[in-house]
mmCIF file of C-alpha atoms and ligand atoms in Angstrom:
data_model
loop_
_atom_site.group_PDB
_atom_site.id
_atom_site.type_symbol
_atom_site.label_atom_id
_atom_site.label_comp_id
_atom_site.label_asym_id
_atom_site.label_seq_id
_atom_site.Cartn_x
_atom_site.Cartn_y
_atom_site.Cartn_z
ATOM 1 C CA MET A 1 2.103 -22.270 -9.781
ATOM 2 C CA ILE A 2 5.105 -24.555 -8.317
ATOM 3 C CA LEU A 3 6.449 -23.344 -4.845
ATOM 4 C CA SER A 4 9.917 -24.242 -3.995
ATOM 5 C CA GLU A 5 10.425 -26.845 -1.383
ATOM 6 C CA ARG A 6 12.180 -24.319 0.912
ATOM 7 C CA PHE A 7 9.134 -21.720 0.517
ATOM 8 C CA GLN A 8 6.435 -24.478 1.262
ATOM 9 C CA GLN A 9 8.381 -25.348 4.322
ATOM 10 C CA VAL A 10 8.723 -21.627 5.727
ATOM 11 C CA LEU A 11 5.148 -21.009 4.791
ATOM 12 C CA VAL A 12 3.788 -23.643 6.577
ATOM 13 C CA GLU A 13 5.957 -23.681 9.611
ATOM 14 C CA ALA A 14 5.891 -19.860 9.904
ATOM 15 C CA LYS A 15 4.913 -18.457 13.330
ATOM 16 C CA SER A 16 5.216 -14.614 12.459
ATOM 17 C CA VAL A 17 4.702 -13.233 9.091
ATOM 18 C CA CYS A 18 4.984 -9.570 7.583
ATOM 19 C CA VAL A 19 3.112 -8.558 4.320
ATOM 20 C CA LEU A 20 3.967 -5.255 2.810
ATOM 21 C CA THR A 21 1.578 -4.320 -0.196
ATOM 22 C CA GLY A 22 1.503 -1.619 -2.670
ATOM 23 C CA ALA A 23 -0.427 -0.257 -5.815
ATOM 24 C CA GLY A 24 -0.214 -3.820 -7.486
ATOM 25 C CA VAL A 25 -2.405 -5.439 -4.937
ATOM 26 C CA SER A 26 -5.364 -2.973 -5.938
ATOM 27 C CA ALA A 27 -4.548 -3.216 -9.702
ATOM 28 C CA GLU A 28 -7.015 -6.018 -10.230
ATOM 29 C CA SER A 29 -9.872 -4.131 -9.100
ATOM 30 C CA GLY A 30 -9.162 -1.568 -11.313
ATOM 31 C CA VAL A 31 -7.182 1.019 -9.669
ATOM 32 C CA PRO A 32 -4.467 2.114 -11.305
ATOM 33 C CA THR A 33 -0.927 1.872 -10.098
ATOM 34 C CA PHE A 34 1.842 4.872 -9.902
ATOM 35 C CA ARG A 35 4.426 3.731 -12.128
ATOM 36 C CA GLY A 36 4.485 2.462 -15.767
ATOM 37 C CA ASN A 37 0.786 3.207 -16.517
ATOM 38 C CA GLU A 38 -1.156 4.557 -19.467
ATOM 39 C CA GLY A 39 -4.425 7.146 -18.835
ATOM 40 C CA LEU A 40 -5.553 10.442 -17.881
ATOM 41 C CA TRP A 41 -3.039 10.851 -15.344
ATOM 42 C CA SER A 42 0.036 8.973 -16.672
ATOM 43 C CA LYS A 43 1.402 12.103 -17.976
ATOM 44 C CA PHE A 44 2.399 13.405 -14.456
ATOM 45 C CA LYS A 45 5.301 11.236 -12.151
ATOM 46 C CA PRO A 46 3.640 10.739 -8.910
ATOM 47 C CA GLU A 47 6.873 13.079 -7.591
ATOM 48 C CA GLU A 48 5.281 15.658 -9.485
ATOM 49 C CA LEU A 49 1.548 15.819 -7.671
ATOM 50 C CA ALA A 50 1.947 14.036 -4.229
ATOM 51 C CA ASN A 51 4.153 16.767 -2.824
ATOM 52 C CA PHE A 52 3.133 20.046 -0.487
ATOM 53 C CA ASP A 53 4.579 22.314 -3.068
ATOM 54 C CA ALA A 54 2.726 21.338 -6.002
ATOM 55 C CA PHE A 55 -0.384 21.605 -3.815
ATOM 56 C CA ILE A 56 0.112 24.933 -2.583
ATOM 57 C CA LYS A 57 0.981 26.041 -6.407
ATOM 58 C CA ASN A 58 -1.899 24.327 -7.786
ATOM 59 C CA PRO A 59 -4.269 22.759 -5.438
ATOM 60 C CA LYS A 60 -7.156 22.754 -8.032
ATOM 61 C CA LEU A 61 -4.908 20.142 -9.872
ATOM 62 C CA VAL A 62 -3.962 18.312 -7.306
ATOM 63 C CA TRP A 63 -7.259 17.889 -5.840
ATOM 64 C CA GLU A 64 -8.737 16.951 -9.399
ATOM 65 C CA TRP A 65 -6.126 13.951 -9.137
ATOM 66 C CA TYR A 66 -7.557 12.994 -5.762
ATOM 67 C CA ALA A 67 -11.139 13.569 -6.813
ATOM 68 C CA TYR A 68 -10.747 11.270 -10.013
ATOM 69 C CA ARG A 69 -8.732 8.555 -8.086
ATOM 70 C CA ARG A 70 -11.290 8.898 -4.960
ATOM 71 C CA ARG A 71 -14.365 8.358 -7.693
ATOM 72 C CA VAL A 72 -12.696 5.263 -9.384
ATOM 73 C CA ILE A 73 -11.715 3.588 -5.899
ATOM 74 C CA GLY A 74 -15.395 4.008 -4.814
ATOM 75 C CA GLU A 75 -16.912 2.248 -7.927
ATOM 76 C CA VAL A 76 -14.357 -0.748 -7.351
ATOM 77 C CA GLN A 77 -14.341 -3.834 -4.837
ATOM 78 C CA PRO A 78 -11.558 -5.783 -3.316
ATOM 79 C CA ASN A 79 -10.214 -8.432 -5.538
ATOM 80 C CA PRO A 80 -8.991 -12.179 -4.277
ATOM 81 C CA ALA A 81 -5.713 -10.843 -3.363
ATOM 82 C CA HIS A 82 -7.146 -8.441 -0.824
ATOM 83 C CA ALA A 83 -9.324 -11.323 0.212
ATOM 84 C CA ALA A 84 -6.459 -13.847 0.527
ATOM 85 C CA LEU A 85 -4.940 -11.582 3.043
ATOM 86 C CA VAL A 86 -7.954 -11.217 4.892
ATOM 87 C CA ASP A 87 -7.667 -15.384 5.473
ATOM 88 C CA MET A 88 -3.600 -15.168 6.352
ATOM 89 C CA GLU A 89 -4.930 -12.951 9.366
ATOM 90 C CA SER A 90 -6.360 -16.128 11.184
ATOM 91 C CA LEU A 91 -3.612 -18.676 9.300
ATOM 92 C CA PHE A 92 -0.687 -17.202 11.432
ATOM 93 C CA GLN A 93 0.034 -16.836 15.173
ATOM 94 C CA ASP A 94 1.249 -13.296 14.391
ATOM 95 C CA PHE A 95 0.313 -11.643 11.213
ATOM 96 C CA THR A 96 0.918 -8.114 10.315
ATOM 97 C CA LEU A 97 -0.583 -5.989 6.992
ATOM 98 C CA VAL A 98 1.263 -3.111 6.289
ATOM 99 C CA THR A 99 0.065 -1.332 2.870
ATOM 100 C CA GLN A 100 1.111 1.978 1.063
ATOM 101 C CA ASN A 101 -2.177 2.017 -0.370
ATOM 102 C CA VAL A 102 -4.586 4.853 0.629
ATOM 103 C CA ASP A 103 -7.141 3.291 -1.145
ATOM 104 C CA ASN A 104 -8.698 1.388 2.129
ATOM 105 C CA LEU A 105 -9.312 -1.628 0.135
ATOM 106 C CA HIS A 106 -7.725 -4.017 2.595
ATOM 107 C CA THR A 107 -10.310 -2.784 5.216
ATOM 108 C CA ARG A 108 -13.085 -2.817 2.616
ATOM 109 C CA ALA A 109 -12.098 -6.538 2.154
ATOM 110 C CA GLY A 110 -12.176 -7.288 5.907
ATOM 111 C CA SER A 111 -8.697 -7.167 7.133
ATOM 112 C CA LYS A 112 -8.996 -6.125 10.855
ATOM 113 C CA HIS A 113 -5.468 -4.548 11.238
ATOM 114 C CA VAL A 114 -4.159 -2.766 8.897
ATOM 115 C CA ILE A 115 -1.038 -0.840 8.957
ATOM 116 C CA GLU A 116 -1.600 2.168 6.507
ATOM 117 C CA LEU A 117 2.039 3.853 5.838
ATOM 118 C CA HIS A 118 0.577 6.534 3.482
ATOM 119 C CA GLY A 119 -2.620 7.635 5.066
ATOM 120 C CA ASN A 120 -5.935 7.073 3.663
ATOM 121 C CA ILE A 121 -7.550 8.996 0.609
ATOM 122 C CA GLU A 122 -10.977 8.476 2.495
ATOM 123 C CA ARG A 123 -9.955 11.059 4.744
ATOM 124 C CA SER A 124 -8.828 14.818 4.508
ATOM 125 C CA TYR A 125 -7.986 17.989 6.698
ATOM 126 C CA CYS A 126 -7.453 21.422 6.705
ATOM 127 C CA ILE A 127 -4.070 22.579 6.376
ATOM 128 C CA ASN A 128 -4.394 25.764 8.656
ATOM 129 C CA CYS A 129 -6.518 24.513 11.798
ATOM 130 C CA ARG A 130 -5.731 20.725 11.117
ATOM 131 C CA ARG A 131 -9.476 19.735 12.030
ATOM 132 C CA PRO A 132 -10.527 16.773 10.391
ATOM 133 C CA SER A 133 -12.843 17.576 7.310
ATOM 134 C CA ASN A 134 -15.944 16.032 6.600
ATOM 135 C CA GLU A 135 -16.937 18.415 3.500
ATOM 136 C CA GLN A 136 -18.428 16.559 0.726
ATOM 137 C CA ILE A 137 -15.615 16.326 -2.006
ATOM 138 C CA THR A 138 -16.557 16.365 -5.394
ATOM 139 C CA GLU A 139 -15.092 16.923 -8.767
ATOM 140 C CA GLU A 140 -17.098 20.395 -8.483
ATOM 141 C CA ASN A 141 -16.059 21.739 -5.509
ATOM 142 C CA ILE A 142 -12.540 21.872 -5.782
ATOM 143 C CA PRO A 143 -10.195 22.916 -4.224
ATOM 144 C CA PRO A 144 -12.341 22.490 -0.811
ATOM 145 C CA ARG A 145 -12.151 25.034 2.066
ATOM 146 C CA CYS A 146 -12.453 24.444 5.894
ATOM 147 C CA SER A 147 -15.829 25.236 7.249
ATOM 148 C CA GLN A 148 -14.310 26.358 10.305
ATOM 149 C CA CYS A 149 -11.473 28.778 9.218
ATOM 150 C CA GLY A 150 -11.496 28.882 5.766
ATOM 151 C CA GLY A 151 -8.041 26.934 5.002
ATOM 152 C CA LEU A 152 -7.113 24.945 2.456
ATOM 153 C CA ILE A 153 -8.481 21.108 2.883
ATOM 154 C CA ARG A 154 -6.142 18.516 1.867
ATOM 155 C CA PRO A 155 -6.365 14.611 1.500
ATOM 156 C CA ASP A 156 -5.202 12.997 4.833
ATOM 157 C CA VAL A 157 -1.905 11.093 2.662
ATOM 158 C CA VAL A 158 2.022 11.399 3.044
ATOM 159 C CA TRP A 159 3.523 12.991 0.311
ATOM 160 C CA PHE A 160 7.087 13.437 -0.610
ATOM 161 C CA GLY A 161 9.174 15.014 1.624
ATOM 162 C CA GLU A 162 6.696 14.502 4.608
ATOM 163 C CA LEU A 163 7.156 12.239 7.594
ATOM 164 C CA LEU A 164 5.442 9.056 7.839
ATOM 165 C CA PRO A 165 3.004 8.505 10.849
ATOM 166 C CA GLN A 166 5.612 7.548 13.440
ATOM 167 C CA ASP A 167 3.716 5.155 15.345
ATOM 168 C CA GLN A 168 2.547 2.986 12.187
ATOM 169 C CA PHE A 169 5.975 2.963 11.022
ATOM 170 C CA MET A 170 7.303 1.878 13.880
ATOM 171 C CA ARG A 171 4.857 -1.175 14.403
ATOM 172 C CA ALA A 172 5.824 -1.878 10.932
ATOM 173 C CA GLU A 173 9.524 -1.709 11.562
ATOM 174 C CA ALA A 174 9.013 -4.046 14.668
ATOM 175 C CA ALA A 175 7.063 -6.530 12.812
ATOM 176 C CA ALA A 176 9.343 -6.454 10.093
ATOM 177 C CA GLU A 177 12.192 -7.062 12.525
ATOM 178 C CA ARG A 178 10.724 -10.395 14.151
ATOM 179 C CA CYS A 179 8.764 -12.242 11.296
ATOM 180 C CA ASP A 180 10.136 -15.603 9.921
ATOM 181 C CA LEU A 181 8.431 -14.716 6.543
ATOM 182 C CA PHE A 182 8.113 -11.203 4.915
ATOM 183 C CA LEU A 183 5.685 -11.247 1.941
ATOM 184 C CA CYS A 184 6.489 -7.815 -0.514
ATOM 185 C CA VAL A 185 3.362 -7.665 -2.845
ATOM 186 C CA GLY A 186 2.553 -5.391 -5.777
ATOM 187 C CA THR A 187 5.175 -2.915 -5.210
ATOM 188 C CA SER A 188 8.075 -1.441 -7.190
ATOM 189 C CA ALA A 189 9.929 -0.984 -3.911
ATOM 190 C CA VAL A 190 11.467 2.284 -4.864
ATOM 191 C CA VAL A 191 9.581 4.746 -2.214
ATOM 192 C CA TYR A 192 11.407 4.978 1.196
ATOM 193 C CA PRO A 193 11.058 4.145 4.144
ATOM 194 C CA ALA A 194 8.433 1.485 3.025
ATOM 195 C CA ALA A 195 11.040 0.109 0.812
ATOM 196 C CA SER A 196 13.407 -0.400 3.792
ATOM 197 C CA LEU A 197 11.200 -3.080 5.680
ATOM 198 C CA PRO A 198 11.859 -5.959 3.311
ATOM 199 C CA LEU A 199 15.289 -5.000 3.601
ATOM 200 C CA THR A 200 14.826 -4.818 7.391
ATOM 201 C CA ALA A 201 13.448 -8.285 7.291
ATOM 202 C CA LEU A 202 16.322 -9.751 5.601
ATOM 203 C CA GLU A 203 18.926 -8.384 7.863
ATOM 204 C CA HIS A 204 17.024 -9.894 10.763
ATOM 205 C CA GLY A 205 17.242 -13.534 9.275
ATOM 206 C CA ALA A 206 13.514 -13.531 7.670
ATOM 207 C CA TYR A 207 13.018 -15.306 4.675
ATOM 208 C CA VAL A 208 11.502 -12.858 2.014
ATOM 209 C CA VAL A 209 9.389 -13.371 -1.043
ATOM 210 C CA GLU A 210 8.180 -10.939 -3.646
ATOM 211 C CA ILE A 211 5.047 -11.461 -5.429
ATOM 212 C CA ASN A 212 4.758 -9.036 -8.662
ATOM 213 C CA ALA A 213 3.718 -9.015 -11.963
ATOM 214 C CA GLU A 214 7.567 -8.002 -13.008
ATOM 215 C CA TYR A 215 10.865 -7.952 -11.776
ATOM 216 C CA THR A 216 12.126 -5.215 -9.214
ATOM 217 C CA ASP A 217 15.042 -3.804 -8.099
ATOM 218 C CA LEU A 218 14.297 -5.839 -5.035
ATOM 219 C CA SER A 219 14.116 -9.027 -7.039
ATOM 220 C CA SER A 220 17.800 -9.765 -6.846
ATOM 221 C CA ARG A 221 18.123 -9.308 -3.219
ATOM 222 C CA VAL A 222 15.415 -11.552 -2.047
ATOM 223 C CA GLN A 223 15.155 -15.070 -1.532
ATOM 224 C CA GLU A 224 12.628 -15.506 -4.085
ATOM 225 C CA THR A 225 10.407 -13.587 -6.644
ATOM 226 C CA LEU A 226 7.088 -15.131 -7.626
ATOM 227 C CA LEU A 227 6.239 -13.603 -10.958
ATOM 228 C CA GLY A 228 2.388 -12.908 -11.761
ATOM 229 C CA LYS A 229 -0.528 -11.752 -10.758
ATOM 230 C CA ALA A 230 -1.144 -10.841 -6.416
ATOM 231 C CA GLY A 231 -4.779 -12.145 -7.359
ATOM 232 C CA ILE A 232 -3.888 -15.445 -8.585
ATOM 233 C CA ILE A 233 -0.737 -16.305 -6.228
ATOM 234 C CA LEU A 234 -2.027 -14.935 -3.058
ATOM 235 C CA PRO A 235 -5.015 -17.262 -2.988
ATOM 236 C CA GLN A 236 -2.569 -20.274 -4.098
ATOM 237 C CA LEU A 237 -0.868 -19.442 -1.081
ATOM 238 C CA VAL A 238 -3.566 -19.626 1.096
ATOM 239 C CA HIS A 239 -4.835 -22.772 -0.613
ATOM 240 C CA HIS A 240 -1.249 -24.267 0.126
ATOM 241 C CA LEU A 241 -1.667 -23.392 3.630
ATOM 242 C CA LYS A 242 -5.358 -24.479 4.202
ATOM 243 C CA MET A 243 -4.110 -28.035 2.652
ATOM 244 C CA ALA A 244 -1.219 -28.245 5.045
ATOM 245 C CA HIS A 245 -3.407 -27.386 8.294
ATOM 246 C CA THR A 246 -5.894 -30.124 7.498
ATOM 247 C CA GLY A 247 -3.328 -32.386 6.901
ATOM 248 C CA GLY A 248 -3.993 -32.574 2.922
ATOM 249 C CA LEU A 249 -0.435 -32.075 2.390
HETATM 250 C C1 BJW B 301 1.476 -5.805 -9.788
HETATM 251 C C2 BJW B 301 0.071 -6.128 -10.525
HETATM 252 C C3 BJW B 301 -0.456 -7.261 -10.157
HETATM 253 C C4 BJW B 301 0.872 -4.744 -10.816
HETATM 254 N N1 BJW B 301 0.175 -8.078 -9.153
HETATM 255 N N2 BJW B 301 1.967 -6.963 -8.584
HETATM 256 C C5 BJW B 301 16.047 7.056 1.129
HETATM 257 C C6 BJW B 301 16.627 6.864 -0.075
HETATM 258 C C7 BJW B 301 15.879 7.704 -1.226
HETATM 259 C C8 BJW B 301 14.962 8.413 -1.047
HETATM 260 C C9 BJW B 301 14.272 8.647 0.096
HETATM 261 C C10 BJW B 301 14.752 8.116 0.994
HETATM 262 N N3 BJW B 301 14.020 8.034 2.157
HETATM 263 C C11 BJW B 301 13.469 9.110 1.898
HETATM 264 C C12 BJW B 301 13.419 9.400 0.359
HETATM 265 C C13 BJW B 301 12.526 10.519 -0.293
HETATM 266 C C14 BJW B 301 11.486 9.736 -0.845
HETATM 267 C C15 BJW B 301 11.629 8.409 -2.035
HETATM 268 O O1 BJW B 301 11.619 7.561 -1.422
HETATM 269 N N4 BJW B 301 11.764 8.895 -3.175
HETATM 270 C C16 BJW B 301 11.746 7.996 -3.775
HETATM 271 C C17 BJW B 301 11.182 8.034 -5.138
HETATM 272 C C18 BJW B 301 13.442 7.943 -4.483
HETATM 273 N N5 BJW B 301 10.418 9.243 -0.004
HETATM 274 C C19 BJW B 301 9.763 10.373 1.030
HETATM 275 O O2 BJW B 301 9.919 11.459 0.643
HETATM 276 C C20 BJW B 301 8.816 9.802 2.164
HETATM 277 N N6 BJW B 301 8.967 10.721 3.455
HETATM 278 C C21 BJW B 301 10.137 10.413 4.145
HETATM 279 O O3 BJW B 301 11.097 9.658 3.676
HETATM 280 O O4 BJW B 301 10.139 11.452 4.892
HETATM 281 C C22 BJW B 301 11.492 11.715 5.707
HETATM 282 C C23 BJW B 301 12.393 13.002 5.372
HETATM 283 C C24 BJW B 301 11.209 14.020 5.650
HETATM 284 C C25 BJW B 301 11.675 15.364 5.246
HETATM 285 C C26 BJW B 301 13.036 15.510 4.755
HETATM 286 C C27 BJW B 301 13.841 14.064 4.416
HETATM 287 C C28 BJW B 301 12.954 13.027 4.506
HETATM 288 C C29 BJW B 301 7.289 9.735 1.640
HETATM 289 C C30 BJW B 301 7.105 8.936 0.794
HETATM 290 C C31 BJW B 301 5.553 9.317 0.395
HETATM 291 C C32 BJW B 301 4.969 8.482 -0.825
HETATM 292 N N7 BJW B 301 3.783 8.893 -1.158
HETATM 293 C C33 BJW B 301 2.964 8.245 -2.167
HETATM 294 C C34 BJW B 301 1.793 9.212 -2.490
HETATM 295 C C35 BJW B 301 0.823 8.523 -1.381
HETATM 296 C C36 BJW B 301 -0.655 9.272 -1.372
HETATM 297 C C37 BJW B 301 -1.232 8.915 -2.797
HETATM 298 O O5 BJW B 301 -1.522 7.670 -2.891
HETATM 299 O O6 BJW B 301 -1.462 9.733 -3.475
HETATM 300 O O7 BJW B 301 2.556 7.024 -1.635
HETATM 301 S S1 BJW B 301 4.037 8.238 -3.910
HETATM 302 C C38 BJW B 301 3.440 6.396 -4.623
HETATM 303 O O8 BJW B 301 4.398 5.559 -4.326
HETATM 304 C C39 BJW B 301 2.491 6.103 -3.205
HETATM 305 C C40 BJW B 301 2.703 4.720 -3.237
HETATM 306 O O9 BJW B 301 2.535 4.204 -1.765
HETATM 307 C C41 BJW B 301 3.919 4.789 -3.338
HETATM 308 C C42 BJW B 301 4.665 3.375 -3.650
HETATM 309 O O10 BJW B 301 4.148 3.009 -5.179
HETATM 310 P P1 BJW B 301 3.809 1.277 -5.221
HETATM 311 O O11 BJW B 301 2.694 0.946 -4.549
HETATM 312 O O12 BJW B 301 5.210 0.542 -5.021
HETATM 313 O O13 BJW B 301 3.445 1.686 -6.484
HETATM 314 P P2 BJW B 301 3.946 1.419 -8.199
HETATM 315 O O14 BJW B 301 2.922 1.821 -9.304
HETATM 316 O O15 BJW B 301 5.423 1.913 -7.920
HETATM 317 O O16 BJW B 301 4.216 -0.200 -8.178
HETATM 318 C C43 BJW B 301 3.497 -1.033 -8.334
HETATM 319 C C44 BJW B 301 3.876 -2.728 -8.909
HETATM 320 O O17 BJW B 301 3.122 -3.527 -8.770
HETATM 321 C C45 BJW B 301 4.774 -2.470 -9.754
HETATM 322 O O18 BJW B 301 6.083 -3.031 -9.546
HETATM 323 C C46 BJW B 301 4.217 -3.805 -10.951
HETATM 324 O O19 BJW B 301 4.836 -4.375 -11.410
HETATM 325 C C47 BJW B 301 3.113 -4.180 -9.743
HETATM 326 N N8 BJW B 301 1.890 -5.030 -10.458
HETATM 327 N N9 BJW B 301 -0.189 -5.486 -11.228
HETATM 328 C C48 BJW B 301 1.235 -8.085 -8.803
HETATM 329 N N10 BJW B 301 -1.768 -7.461 -10.465
HETATM 330 ZN ZN1 ZN B 302 -9.753 24.919 9.315
#
């Protein structure tokens, strides 16, 4: 991959970097993305399953989706895109990793500080008493019930129409506002307010680079789109940075 002169300069000189990741970052691990897939659950739009009304109407169906995804996630490993983002944490003075993913793969790869905007699929809680649940959830015992009060257990993720964890979102916004370089990786950038973060970075003068397997609605607004797989491109950026730091460039 050939990086533009301008991007090479920004990459090497950046002091503050913010990265927003989406499902495309985990695609090479074998985790299906939300939009434009084939397969078992592709007949449902995420809007149809990832909302509270759908859960109350059919908790078994929604839990079947989550139980399937929990199983897939448990069987896969972080990929070179996750690993490159672990490396980046130590290559910049100020580095913020923000993810929309609930799969915990950034943390499993070794990233130390991850802002999880849409929750984490490994956690769940009771919709009645709000206690975190540690019930064993398998594809056989769904929908799970709270051992304390009998209420329905739900995954600790953010569904459509629900507020994002405000402390996490405020930290993400602050990072987008102060960064010199913003990388938007493997996201269709259609789900708000996460999709506002690259726009916030642009408004505050950051250089915004999208890394995606295809063009998105964001592509026409950012300085550059690098088309390709995150698991190929991100390690190349890290290689470039390490060469620059050791004087090899
Ligand atoms: C690769 C690759 C490879 C593949 N390498 N790339 C402002 C404007 C318009 C609408 C709204 C707005 N504000 C709020 C809304 C409503 C709504 C919304 O945004 N709707 C839009 C769809 C129109 N937002 C909300 O409801 C949010 N809440 C909110 O705003 O609260 C305030 C409020 C409250 C009450 C009333 C009113 C307002 C909450 C959004 C929660 C989203 N939740 C989900 C589910 C999480 C749990 C779970 O995982 O089950 O989050 S939906 C789903 O989409 C999930 C994802 O995090 C999210 C984003 O998806 P992502 O990551 O972009 O995946 P894909 O599949 O779309 O894209 C993958 C990309 O990767 C593709 O581009 C591929 O090309 C690429 N790719 N392989 C690189 N190897
Ligand atoms: Zn309960």
